[in-house]
Amino acid sequence: MHAARNIALCTKDCVCLFVCPTGATDTENGQIDFSKCISGCRLCVDACPSHAIYLVPSTYPKPQKKEAEVQDALFKLAESKVSQETIAKDLASGSDDPVFRQLCKTVAMSNHIMAEDCYREAGYILPQSDAVRSLLTNLLEKEKEKVAFPVEAVRKLLEKL
Amino acid sequence: MTRRLRVEEEMREMTYGELAAMCTNLQKACTKQMRSEEAQLFGVLASYYEQGRENSEERTYQDLLKAINEDLESGYREANAQASAYKDRGSLRALVWGEKVSKLLKSLLMRYDKQKNTLLENTNVYVCEICGFVYVGEQPPSLCPICKVPSFKIQAVQKEAV
């Protein structure tokens, strides 16, 4: 369990630099150096006056089982959102009117986000879960022959998750 | 009602467009856990599916309206019934947000149908990157009215010439 900084909340009080025993909080990119952070130490978390530092769990509880009917209904909704995203994208690319293209792009973005949220609640909230591993394994099996398919990326994901 | 648990995930039939949304969902989930390398890898997979996504078959603005009406007339009702029957709070939450966003999108599409470009000509358009809420106006609200995320998560959509 290591500390992470929410840049949007950080008010640069720099107390974390003062309390950190390893210098993990002192970095150029504004984030905490996870490799130096002592697991569960939390000195910076408790000291931060702007509540901008929190602990990221290294392991999560198993996600709750999703009922098949709920999952099916959410997948069906996601399918509809993605098909609306597709129509909107095609309408945008088929038009040379900047205002209409802006509208279609907006509709596409909104539908994409709604589809993501359906999948999230359909049992794909946690990347390091059996559901995701099984999905990646299946995709790799099905698509590994295709030239453009990023085989290495999927193998690395299966290794790391 | 028989209670069925999905024991092992069998491969669902999913289109490339659907897989693209699945992968960006997982990419965002990794970002939230500060797993930047995994997030980047899901991003690579998402672009593979995005580039290969199917075109719609000669579909029109009216088809878009028809699809959103179907969601509002039956999709949300059916999903809500299942999620309520199983007291699935997470799913109910997503459905509440999605239904509100869909209603707003429908009204935006209908207004555009009547007013055409005058609707968006001298104003800005924003999308909430958490729930998909769409806002037309000068400045986005300080909190998203649907999911209550602060406005730095509400992004402007630019007008672009071809």
CSV table of C-alpha atoms in Angstrom, one decimal, chain A residues 66-160:
chain,number,residue,atom,x,y,z
A,66,LYS,CA,-22.8,-9.9,-10.9
A,67,GLU,CA,-26.2,-11.5,-11.5
A,68,ALA,CA,-26.4,-12.8,-15.1
A,69,GLU,CA,-29.6,-10.9,-15.8
A,70,VAL,CA,-28.2,-7.6,-14.6
A,71,GLN,CA,-25.0,-8.1,-16.6
A,72,ASP,CA,-27.0,-8.9,-19.7
A,73,ALA,CA,-29.2,-5.8,-19.4
A,74,LEU,CA,-26.1,-3.6,-18.9
A,75,PHE,CA,-24.3,-5.2,-21.9
A,76,LYS,CA,-27.4,-4.6,-24.0
A,77,LEU,CA,-27.5,-0.9,-23.0
A,78,ALA,CA,-23.8,-0.6,-23.7
A,79,GLU,CA,-24.3,-2.1,-27.1
A,80,SER,CA,-26.9,0.6,-27.8
A,81,LYS,CA,-24.7,3.4,-26.6
A,82,VAL,CA,-21.8,2.2,-28.7
A,83,SER,CA,-24.0,1.9,-31.7
A,84,GLN,CA,-25.1,5.5,-31.1
A,85,GLU,CA,-21.5,6.5,-30.7
A,86,THR,CA,-20.8,4.9,-34.1
A,87,ILE,CA,-23.6,6.7,-35.9
A,88,ALA,CA,-22.5,10.0,-34.4
A,89,LYS,CA,-18.9,9.4,-35.5
A,90,ASP,CA,-20.0,8.5,-39.0
A,91,LEU,CA,-22.3,11.5,-39.2
A,92,ALA,CA,-19.4,13.7,-38.1
A,93,SER,CA,-17.0,12.3,-40.7
A,94,GLY,CA,-19.6,12.6,-43.4
A,95,SER,CA,-20.2,16.3,-42.8
A,96,ASP,CA,-18.0,19.4,-43.5
A,97,ASP,CA,-20.1,21.7,-41.2
A,98,PRO,CA,-17.9,22.5,-38.1
A,99,VAL,CA,-21.0,23.1,-35.9
A,100,PHE,CA,-22.7,19.8,-36.8
A,101,ARG,CA,-19.4,18.0,-36.4
A,102,GLN,CA,-19.1,19.5,-32.9
A,103,LEU,CA,-22.6,18.3,-32.0
A,104,CYS,CA,-21.9,14.7,-33.3
A,105,LYS,CA,-18.5,14.6,-31.6
A,106,THR,CA,-20.2,15.6,-28.3
A,107,VAL,CA,-22.9,12.9,-28.8
A,108,ALA,CA,-20.2,10.3,-29.6
A,109,MET,CA,-18.1,11.2,-26.5
A,110,SER,CA,-21.2,11.2,-24.2
A,111,ASN,CA,-22.3,7.8,-25.4
A,112,HIS,CA,-18.7,6.4,-25.1
A,113,ILE,CA,-18.6,7.4,-21.5
A,114,MET,CA,-22.1,5.9,-20.8
A,115,ALA,CA,-21.0,2.6,-22.4
A,116,GLU,CA,-17.8,2.6,-20.2
A,117,ASP,CA,-19.9,3.1,-17.1
A,118,CYS,CA,-22.2,0.2,-18.1
A,119,TYR,CA,-19.2,-2.2,-18.5
A,120,ARG,CA,-17.8,-0.9,-15.2
A,121,GLU,CA,-20.9,-2.0,-13.4
A,122,ALA,CA,-21.4,-5.2,-15.4
A,123,GLY,CA,-18.4,-6.6,-13.6
A,124,TYR,CA,-15.4,-4.9,-15.2
A,125,ILE,CA,-14.6,-2.3,-12.5
A,126,LEU,CA,-11.3,-3.9,-11.4
A,127,PRO,CA,-8.6,-4.5,-14.0
A,128,GLN,CA,-6.9,-7.1,-11.7
A,129,SER,CA,-9.9,-9.5,-11.7
A,130,ASP,CA,-10.7,-12.9,-13.1
A,131,ALA,CA,-13.3,-11.4,-15.5
A,132,VAL,CA,-10.6,-9.1,-17.1
A,133,ARG,CA,-8.0,-11.8,-17.2
A,134,SER,CA,-10.4,-14.1,-18.9
A,135,LEU,CA,-11.4,-11.4,-21.3
A,136,LEU,CA,-7.8,-10.7,-22.2
A,137,THR,CA,-7.0,-14.4,-22.6
A,138,ASN,CA,-9.9,-14.9,-24.9
A,139,LEU,CA,-9.0,-11.8,-27.0
A,140,LEU,CA,-5.4,-13.0,-27.3
A,141,GLU,CA,-6.5,-16.4,-28.4
A,142,LYS,CA,-9.0,-15.1,-31.0
A,143,GLU,CA,-6.9,-12.3,-32.5
A,144,LYS,CA,-3.2,-13.2,-32.1
A,145,GLU,CA,-3.0,-14.0,-35.8
A,146,LYS,CA,-4.0,-10.5,-36.9
A,147,VAL,CA,-1.0,-8.4,-37.8
A,148,ALA,CA,-2.1,-5.2,-36.1
A,149,PHE,CA,-3.2,-6.9,-32.9
A,150,PRO,CA,-1.0,-5.7,-30.0
A,151,VAL,CA,0.0,-9.2,-28.8
A,152,GLU,CA,2.9,-7.9,-26.6
A,153,ALA,CA,0.6,-5.3,-24.8
A,154,VAL,CA,-1.9,-8.0,-24.0
A,155,ARG,CA,0.7,-10.5,-22.8
A,156,LYS,CA,2.3,-7.8,-20.6
A,157,LEU,CA,-1.1,-6.9,-19.2
A,158,LEU,CA,-1.8,-10.6,-18.3
A,159,GLU,CA,1.6,-10.7,-16.6
A,160,LYS,CA,1.1,-7.5,-14.6
